[in-house]
Coordinates of C-alpha atoms and ligand atoms in Angstrom, one line a residue:
X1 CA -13.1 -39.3 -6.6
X2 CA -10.2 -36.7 -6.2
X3 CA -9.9 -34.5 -2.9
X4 CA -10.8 -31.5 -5.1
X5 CA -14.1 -32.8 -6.0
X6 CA -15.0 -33.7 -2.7
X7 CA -14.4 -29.9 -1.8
X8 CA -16.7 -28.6 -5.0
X9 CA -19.0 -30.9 -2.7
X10 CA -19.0 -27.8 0.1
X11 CA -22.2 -26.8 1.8
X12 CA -20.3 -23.4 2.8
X13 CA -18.3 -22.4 -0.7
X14 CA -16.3 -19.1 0.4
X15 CA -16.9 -19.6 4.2
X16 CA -14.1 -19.3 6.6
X17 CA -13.7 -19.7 10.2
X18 CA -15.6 -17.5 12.5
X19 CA -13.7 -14.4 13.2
X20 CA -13.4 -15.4 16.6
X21 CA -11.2 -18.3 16.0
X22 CA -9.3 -15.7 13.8
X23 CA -8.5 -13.1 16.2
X24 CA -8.3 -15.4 19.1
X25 CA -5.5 -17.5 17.4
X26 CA -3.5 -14.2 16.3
X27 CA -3.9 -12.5 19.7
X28 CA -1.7 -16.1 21.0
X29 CA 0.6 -16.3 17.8
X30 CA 1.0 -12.4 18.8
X31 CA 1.1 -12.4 22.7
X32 CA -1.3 -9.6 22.4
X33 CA -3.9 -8.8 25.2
X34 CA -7.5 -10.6 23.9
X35 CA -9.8 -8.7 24.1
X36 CA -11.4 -10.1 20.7
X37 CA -13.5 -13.1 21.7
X38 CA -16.2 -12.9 24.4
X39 CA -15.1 -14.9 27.0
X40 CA -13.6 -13.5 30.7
X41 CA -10.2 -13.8 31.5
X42 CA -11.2 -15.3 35.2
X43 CA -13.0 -18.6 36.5
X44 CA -16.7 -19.2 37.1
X45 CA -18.0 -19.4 41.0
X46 CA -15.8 -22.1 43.1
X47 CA -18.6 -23.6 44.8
X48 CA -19.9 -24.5 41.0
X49 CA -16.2 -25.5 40.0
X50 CA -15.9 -27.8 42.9
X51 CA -19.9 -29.6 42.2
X52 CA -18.5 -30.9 39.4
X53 CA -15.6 -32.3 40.9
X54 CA -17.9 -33.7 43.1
X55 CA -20.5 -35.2 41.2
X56 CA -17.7 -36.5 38.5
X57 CA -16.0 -38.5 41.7
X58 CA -19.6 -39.8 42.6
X59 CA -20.8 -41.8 39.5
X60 CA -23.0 -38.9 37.5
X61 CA -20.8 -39.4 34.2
X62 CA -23.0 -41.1 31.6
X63 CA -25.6 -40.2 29.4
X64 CA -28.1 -37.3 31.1
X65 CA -31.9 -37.8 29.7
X66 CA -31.8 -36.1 26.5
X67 CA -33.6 -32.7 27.5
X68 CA -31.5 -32.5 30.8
X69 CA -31.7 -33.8 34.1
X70 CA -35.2 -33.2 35.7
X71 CA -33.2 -31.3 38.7
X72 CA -31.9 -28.5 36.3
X73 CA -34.9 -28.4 34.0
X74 CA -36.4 -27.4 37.3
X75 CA -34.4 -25.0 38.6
X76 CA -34.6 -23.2 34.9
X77 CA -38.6 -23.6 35.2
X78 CA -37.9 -21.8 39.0
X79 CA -35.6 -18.8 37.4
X80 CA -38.2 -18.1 34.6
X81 CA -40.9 -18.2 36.8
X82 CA -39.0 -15.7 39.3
X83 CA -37.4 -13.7 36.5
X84 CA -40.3 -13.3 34.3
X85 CA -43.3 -14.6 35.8
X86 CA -42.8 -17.6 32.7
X87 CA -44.8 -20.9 34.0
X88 CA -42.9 -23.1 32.1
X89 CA -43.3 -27.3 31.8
X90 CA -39.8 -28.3 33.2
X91 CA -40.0 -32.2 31.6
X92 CA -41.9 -30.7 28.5
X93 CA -40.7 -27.5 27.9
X94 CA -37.1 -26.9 28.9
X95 CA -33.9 -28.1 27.0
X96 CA -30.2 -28.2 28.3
X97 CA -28.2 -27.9 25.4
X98 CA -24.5 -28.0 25.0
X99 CA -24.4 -23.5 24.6
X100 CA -26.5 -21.6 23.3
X101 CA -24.8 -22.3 19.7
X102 CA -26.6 -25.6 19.6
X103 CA -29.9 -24.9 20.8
X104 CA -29.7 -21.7 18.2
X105 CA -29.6 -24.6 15.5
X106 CA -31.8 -26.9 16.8
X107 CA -34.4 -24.2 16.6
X108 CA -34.1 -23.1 13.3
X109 CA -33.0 -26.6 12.1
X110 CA -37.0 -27.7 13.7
X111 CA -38.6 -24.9 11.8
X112 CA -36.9 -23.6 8.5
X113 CA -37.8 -25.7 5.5
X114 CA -36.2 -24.7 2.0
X115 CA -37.4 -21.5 0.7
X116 CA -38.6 -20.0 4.4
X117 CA -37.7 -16.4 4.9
X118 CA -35.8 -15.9 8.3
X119 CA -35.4 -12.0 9.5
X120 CA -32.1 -11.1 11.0
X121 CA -30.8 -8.1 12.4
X122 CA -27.2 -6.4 11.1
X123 CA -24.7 -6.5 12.9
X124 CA -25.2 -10.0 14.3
X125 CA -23.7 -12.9 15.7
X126 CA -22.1 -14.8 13.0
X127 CA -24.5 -18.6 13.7
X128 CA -27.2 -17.1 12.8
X129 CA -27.3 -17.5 8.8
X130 CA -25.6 -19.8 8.5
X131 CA -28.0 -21.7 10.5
X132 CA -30.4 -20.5 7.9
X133 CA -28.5 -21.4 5.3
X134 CA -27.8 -25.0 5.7
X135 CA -31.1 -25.8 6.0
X136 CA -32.2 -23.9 2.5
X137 CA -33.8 -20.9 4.4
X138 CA -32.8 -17.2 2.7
X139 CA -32.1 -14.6 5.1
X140 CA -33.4 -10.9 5.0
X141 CA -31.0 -9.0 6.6
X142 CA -32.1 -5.7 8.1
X143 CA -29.5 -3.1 9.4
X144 CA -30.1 -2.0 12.7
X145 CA -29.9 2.3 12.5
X146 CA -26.4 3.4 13.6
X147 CA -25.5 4.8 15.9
X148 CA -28.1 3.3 19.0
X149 CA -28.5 0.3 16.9
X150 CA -32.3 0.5 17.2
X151 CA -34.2 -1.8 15.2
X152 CA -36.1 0.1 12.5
X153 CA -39.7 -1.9 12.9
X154 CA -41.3 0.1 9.4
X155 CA -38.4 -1.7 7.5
X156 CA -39.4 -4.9 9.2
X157 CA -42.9 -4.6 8.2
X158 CA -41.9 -3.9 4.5
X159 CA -40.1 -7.1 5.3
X160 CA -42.3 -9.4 5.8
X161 CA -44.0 -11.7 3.3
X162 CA -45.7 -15.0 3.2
X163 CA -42.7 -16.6 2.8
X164 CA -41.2 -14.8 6.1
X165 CA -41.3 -17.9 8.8
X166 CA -38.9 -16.4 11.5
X167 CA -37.6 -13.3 13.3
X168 CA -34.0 -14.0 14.7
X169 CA -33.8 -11.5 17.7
X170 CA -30.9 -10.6 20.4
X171 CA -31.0 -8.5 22.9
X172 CA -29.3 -7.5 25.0
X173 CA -27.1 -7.3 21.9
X174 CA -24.1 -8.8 20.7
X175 CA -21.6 -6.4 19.2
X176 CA -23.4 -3.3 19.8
X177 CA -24.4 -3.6 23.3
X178 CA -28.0 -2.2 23.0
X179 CA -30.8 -3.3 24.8
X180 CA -34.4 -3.5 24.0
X181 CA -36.8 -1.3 25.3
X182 CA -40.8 -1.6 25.7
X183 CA -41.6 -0.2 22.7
X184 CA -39.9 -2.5 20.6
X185 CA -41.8 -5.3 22.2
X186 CA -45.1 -3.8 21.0
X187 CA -43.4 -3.0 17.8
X188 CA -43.0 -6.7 17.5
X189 CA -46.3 -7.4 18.4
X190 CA -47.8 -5.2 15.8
X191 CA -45.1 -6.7 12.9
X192 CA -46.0 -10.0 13.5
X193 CA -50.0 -9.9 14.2
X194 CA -51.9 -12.4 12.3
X195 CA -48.9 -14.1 10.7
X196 CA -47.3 -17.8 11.1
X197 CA -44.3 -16.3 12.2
X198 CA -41.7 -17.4 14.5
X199 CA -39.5 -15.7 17.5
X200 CA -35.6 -16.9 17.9
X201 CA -35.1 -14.6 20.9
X202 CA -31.4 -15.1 21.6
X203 CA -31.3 -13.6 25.2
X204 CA -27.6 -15.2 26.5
X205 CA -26.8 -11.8 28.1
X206 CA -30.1 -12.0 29.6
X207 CA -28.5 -10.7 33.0
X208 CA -26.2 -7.9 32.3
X209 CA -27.7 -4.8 31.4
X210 CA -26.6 -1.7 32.4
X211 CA -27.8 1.9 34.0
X212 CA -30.9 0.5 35.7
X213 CA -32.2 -1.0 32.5
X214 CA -34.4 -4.0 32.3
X215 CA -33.8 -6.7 30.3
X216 CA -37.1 -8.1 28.0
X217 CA -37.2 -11.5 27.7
X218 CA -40.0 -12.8 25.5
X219 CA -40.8 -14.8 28.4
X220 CA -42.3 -12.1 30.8
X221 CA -44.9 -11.6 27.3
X222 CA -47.3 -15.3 26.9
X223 CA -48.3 -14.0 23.4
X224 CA -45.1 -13.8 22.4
X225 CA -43.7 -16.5 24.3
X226 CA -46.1 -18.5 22.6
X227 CA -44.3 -19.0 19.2
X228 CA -40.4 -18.5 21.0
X229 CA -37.4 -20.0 21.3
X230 CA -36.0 -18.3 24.4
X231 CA -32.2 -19.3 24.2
X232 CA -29.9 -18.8 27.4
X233 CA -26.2 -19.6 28.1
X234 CA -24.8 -21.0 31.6
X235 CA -21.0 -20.1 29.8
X236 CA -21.9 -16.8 29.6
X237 CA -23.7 -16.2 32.9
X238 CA -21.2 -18.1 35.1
X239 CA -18.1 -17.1 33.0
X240 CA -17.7 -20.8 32.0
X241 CA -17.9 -20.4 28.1
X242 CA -16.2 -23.5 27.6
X243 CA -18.2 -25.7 29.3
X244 CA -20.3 -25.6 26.7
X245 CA -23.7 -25.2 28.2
X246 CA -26.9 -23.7 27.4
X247 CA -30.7 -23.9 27.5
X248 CA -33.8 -23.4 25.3
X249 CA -37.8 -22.4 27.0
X250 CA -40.2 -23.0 24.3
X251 CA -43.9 -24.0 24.5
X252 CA -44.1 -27.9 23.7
X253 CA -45.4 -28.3 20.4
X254 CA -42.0 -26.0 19.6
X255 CA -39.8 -28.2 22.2
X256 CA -41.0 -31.6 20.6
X257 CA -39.5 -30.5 16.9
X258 CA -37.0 -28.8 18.8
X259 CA -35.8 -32.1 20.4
X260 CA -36.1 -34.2 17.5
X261 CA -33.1 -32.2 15.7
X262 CA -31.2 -32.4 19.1
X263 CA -31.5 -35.7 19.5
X264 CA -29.0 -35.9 16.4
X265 CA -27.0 -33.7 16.9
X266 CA -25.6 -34.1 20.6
X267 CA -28.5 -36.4 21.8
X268 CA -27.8 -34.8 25.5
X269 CA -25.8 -32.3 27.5
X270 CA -22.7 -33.1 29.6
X271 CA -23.9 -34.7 33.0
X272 CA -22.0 -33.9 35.9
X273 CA -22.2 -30.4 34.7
X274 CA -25.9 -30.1 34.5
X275 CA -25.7 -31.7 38.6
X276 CA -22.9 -28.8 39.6
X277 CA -25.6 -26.3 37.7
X278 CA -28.9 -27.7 39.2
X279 CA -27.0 -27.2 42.8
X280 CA -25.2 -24.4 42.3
X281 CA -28.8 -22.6 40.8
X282 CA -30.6 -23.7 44.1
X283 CA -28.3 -22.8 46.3
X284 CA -27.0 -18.9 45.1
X285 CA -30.7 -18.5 42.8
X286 CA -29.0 -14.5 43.5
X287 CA -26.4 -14.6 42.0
X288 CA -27.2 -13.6 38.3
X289 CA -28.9 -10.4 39.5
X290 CA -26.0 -9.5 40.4
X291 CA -24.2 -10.0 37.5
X292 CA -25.5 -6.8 35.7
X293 CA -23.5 -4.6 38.1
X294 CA -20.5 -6.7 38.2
X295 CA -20.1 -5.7 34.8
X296 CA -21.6 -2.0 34.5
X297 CA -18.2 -1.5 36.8
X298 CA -16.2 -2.9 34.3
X299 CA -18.0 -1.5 31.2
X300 CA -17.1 1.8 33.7
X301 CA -13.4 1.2 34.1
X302 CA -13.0 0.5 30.6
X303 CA -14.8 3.9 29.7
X304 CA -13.0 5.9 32.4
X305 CA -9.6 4.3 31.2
X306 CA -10.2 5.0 27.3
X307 CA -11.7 8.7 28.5
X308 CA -8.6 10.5 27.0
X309 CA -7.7 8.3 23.7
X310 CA -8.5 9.0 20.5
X311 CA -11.2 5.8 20.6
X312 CA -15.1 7.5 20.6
X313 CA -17.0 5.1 22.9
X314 CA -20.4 4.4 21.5
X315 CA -22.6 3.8 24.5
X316 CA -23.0 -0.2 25.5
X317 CA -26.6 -1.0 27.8
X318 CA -25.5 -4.4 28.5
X319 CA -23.2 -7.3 27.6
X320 CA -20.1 -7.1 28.0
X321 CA -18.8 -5.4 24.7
X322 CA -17.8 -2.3 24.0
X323 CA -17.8 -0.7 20.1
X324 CA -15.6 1.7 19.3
X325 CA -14.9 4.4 16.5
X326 CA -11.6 5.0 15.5
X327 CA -12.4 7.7 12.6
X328 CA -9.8 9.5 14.2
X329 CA -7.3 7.2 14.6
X330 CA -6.9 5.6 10.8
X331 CA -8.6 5.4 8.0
X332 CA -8.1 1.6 7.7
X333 CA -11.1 -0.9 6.9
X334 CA -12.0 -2.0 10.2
X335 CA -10.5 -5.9 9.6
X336 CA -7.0 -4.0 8.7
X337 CA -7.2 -1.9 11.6
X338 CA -8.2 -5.4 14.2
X339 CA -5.1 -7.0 12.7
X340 CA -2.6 -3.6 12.7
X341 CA -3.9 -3.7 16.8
X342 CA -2.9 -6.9 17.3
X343 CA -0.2 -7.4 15.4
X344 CA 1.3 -3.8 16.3
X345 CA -0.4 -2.9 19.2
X346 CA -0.7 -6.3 20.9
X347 CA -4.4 -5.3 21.4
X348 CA -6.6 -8.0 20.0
X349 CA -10.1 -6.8 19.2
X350 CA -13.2 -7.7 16.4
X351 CA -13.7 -5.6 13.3
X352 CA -17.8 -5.4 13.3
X353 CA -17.9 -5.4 9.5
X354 CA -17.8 -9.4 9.9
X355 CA -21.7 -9.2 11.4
X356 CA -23.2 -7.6 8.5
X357 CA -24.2 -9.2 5.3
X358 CA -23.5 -5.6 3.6
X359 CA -21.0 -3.9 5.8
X360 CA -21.3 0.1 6.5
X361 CA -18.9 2.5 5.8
X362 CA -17.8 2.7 9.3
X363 CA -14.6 2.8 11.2
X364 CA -16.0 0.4 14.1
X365 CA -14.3 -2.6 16.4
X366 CA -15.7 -3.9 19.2
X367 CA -13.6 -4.9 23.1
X368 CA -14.6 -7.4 25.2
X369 CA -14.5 -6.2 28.6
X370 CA -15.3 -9.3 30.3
X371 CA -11.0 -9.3 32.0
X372 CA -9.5 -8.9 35.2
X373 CA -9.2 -4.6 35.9
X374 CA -6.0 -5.3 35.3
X375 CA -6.0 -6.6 31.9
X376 CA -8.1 -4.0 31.4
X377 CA -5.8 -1.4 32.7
X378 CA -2.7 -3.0 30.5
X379 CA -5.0 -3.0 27.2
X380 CA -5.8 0.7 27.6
X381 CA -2.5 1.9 28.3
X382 CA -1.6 0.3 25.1
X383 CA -5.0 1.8 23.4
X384 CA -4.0 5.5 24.7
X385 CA -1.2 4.9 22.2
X386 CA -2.9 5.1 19.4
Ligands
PLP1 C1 -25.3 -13.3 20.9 C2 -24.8 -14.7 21.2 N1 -25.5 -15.8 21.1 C3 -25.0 -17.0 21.3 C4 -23.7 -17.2 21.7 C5 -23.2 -18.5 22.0 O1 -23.3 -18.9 23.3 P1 -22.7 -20.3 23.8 O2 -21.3 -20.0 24.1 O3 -23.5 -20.6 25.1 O4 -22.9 -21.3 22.8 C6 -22.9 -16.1 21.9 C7 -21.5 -16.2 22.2 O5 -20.7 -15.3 22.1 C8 -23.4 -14.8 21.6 O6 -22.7 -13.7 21.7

């Protein structure tokens, strides 16, 4: 067998690396400021930095059970409880998962069989179908209404079908920075009555919203909660993305399948981290409430320091992204215009036409404005440029 027949062999024909890997790798062969990827530019708390150290130098370095160790499956069943009034099964319920990316698979890995319909929302982070696709599911992509990215919930009823065997859902959102509001919730409610259909509720920015907002997990709802994967991210809340560390709340007849695919696939998350996480979590259970404002202050700066560029600022509620229009700027696709940035510029950013299965005609990239104010203040001078 030659090489090339091994490749006509490919599960993914025509995929290329995640965007993120793209524009991160060019920002570095550039030297250009990154403000492509979503991760921050400082460390995660001290006191969580130094548990580690601590329980690596005192023997918790092998194998952790495969759903996690009972001490942070407890302190998750605590923070749902308090966050969402969620009374959730810590040993039968709760899985630590290396990020969020994993226990996104897992999930649709348990539950989509070939032919199963899965719903996903346009733009939208780029796991999600393929996901789908490796396990034989079809996606139905739906756009979501430019330019408040609200999710249009008639076109999600014309949707559905027998076939239809998952909603993937994200809020708050990843690029677009909206946040779900009540209504949607009994929108989904009414969409989804009497059919076998399942929630992926991808809620890793679960703690920053903006302007007062709530954020609505699928846990605060038990009938909804009911047939949900609620999917968190440790990396994104303590600004430790590459620890790799995540965690899934789903009812236990969802957790069992759930945990047979994860057995396979990592059988467990990384130990001493889970200890530094259980510890830290018990001692500072504050600190993700206060995460929100953390970075409404730099969604702020950000704003304030673009105020007189030729960039329109399309409102973000929470995460920490920003989407921009640069109509008046160039008339580039938005992929040309990301490389011309970083290339030129030394701005790195993400075109959003890589989150849609049929891309818009729109002149739109999205910042990260998870950085030190200062890298902040150095990108914009560069962006008033423009
Ligand atoms: C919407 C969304 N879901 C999931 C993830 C992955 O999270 P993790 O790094 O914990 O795997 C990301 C990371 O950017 C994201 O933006």
């Amino acid at each position: 067998m030659t090489s090339d027949s091994l490749i006509e062999l490919s599960k993914f024909p025509g995929m290329g690396t995640t965007i993120f890997t793209v524009m991160s790798k060019m920002a570095q062969d550039c030297g250009a400021i990154n403000l492509s990827q979503g991760f921050p530019d400082f460390d995660g708390p001290e006191h969580l930095r130094e548990r580690v150290a601590w329980h690596m130098a005192h023997g918790h370095n092998q194998y952790a059970p495969l759903a996690g160790i009972p001490e942070l499956q407890e302190q998750i069943a605590a923070k749902v409880f308090d966050l969402y009034g969620c009374v959730a099964d810590p040993g039968l319920q709760i899985a630590v998962t290396p990020g969020a990316t994993e226990a996104i698979y897992c999930a649709v890995t348990a539950c989509i069989q070939p032919g199963d319909e899965v719903i996903i929302f346009d733009p939208a982070y780029d796991t999600y179908a393929p996901c789908v696709r490796l396990n034989g599911g079809v996606t139905r992509h739906i756009p979501l209404e430019y330019p408040d990215f609200r999710i249009d919930w008639q076109r999600v009823k014309d949707e559905i079908n027998d076939r239809t065997r998952m909603i993937m859902l994200n809020s708050p959102h990843n690029p677009t920075g909206s946040v779900w509001c009540e209504d949607d919730i009994d929108s989904l409610r009414r969409v989804i009555a009497g059919r076998n259909i399942l929630l992926l509720s991808d809620e890793v920015y679960e703690h920053i919203t903006f302007d007062g907002r709530q954020h609505h997990s699928l846990l605060l709802y038990p009938d909804l909660a009911e047939r949900a994967f609620c999917i968190s991210s440790f990396g994104k809340t303590y600004h430790v993305t590459g620890w790799r560390m995540g965690y899934c709340v789903a009812p236990e007849n969802l957790m069992r399948e759930f945990l047979l695919i994860h057995q396979f696939i990592n059988f467990s998350a990384n130990a001493p981290l889970q200890y530094a996480l259980a510890d830290y979590l018990k001692k500072y259970p504050q600190y993700a409430s206060e995460l929100g404002i953390f970075y409404e202050k730099k969604r702020n700066l950000f704003g304030e320091l673009l105020k007189n560029s030729k960039f329109k600022l399309i409102p973000s509620s929470g995460t920490f992204f920003q989407l921009a229009d640069y109509s008046a700027i160039s008339s580039d696709t938005d992929t040309e215009f990301s490389t011309r940035l970083t290339k030129d510029h030394k701005v790195a950013v993400i075109p959003i036409s890589v989150f849609y299965q049929e891309p818009p005609d729109q002149r739109v990239i999205r910042f990260c404005f998870a950085k030190h104010d200062e890298t902040l203040r150095e990108a914009a001078e560069r962006l008033l440029d423009l």
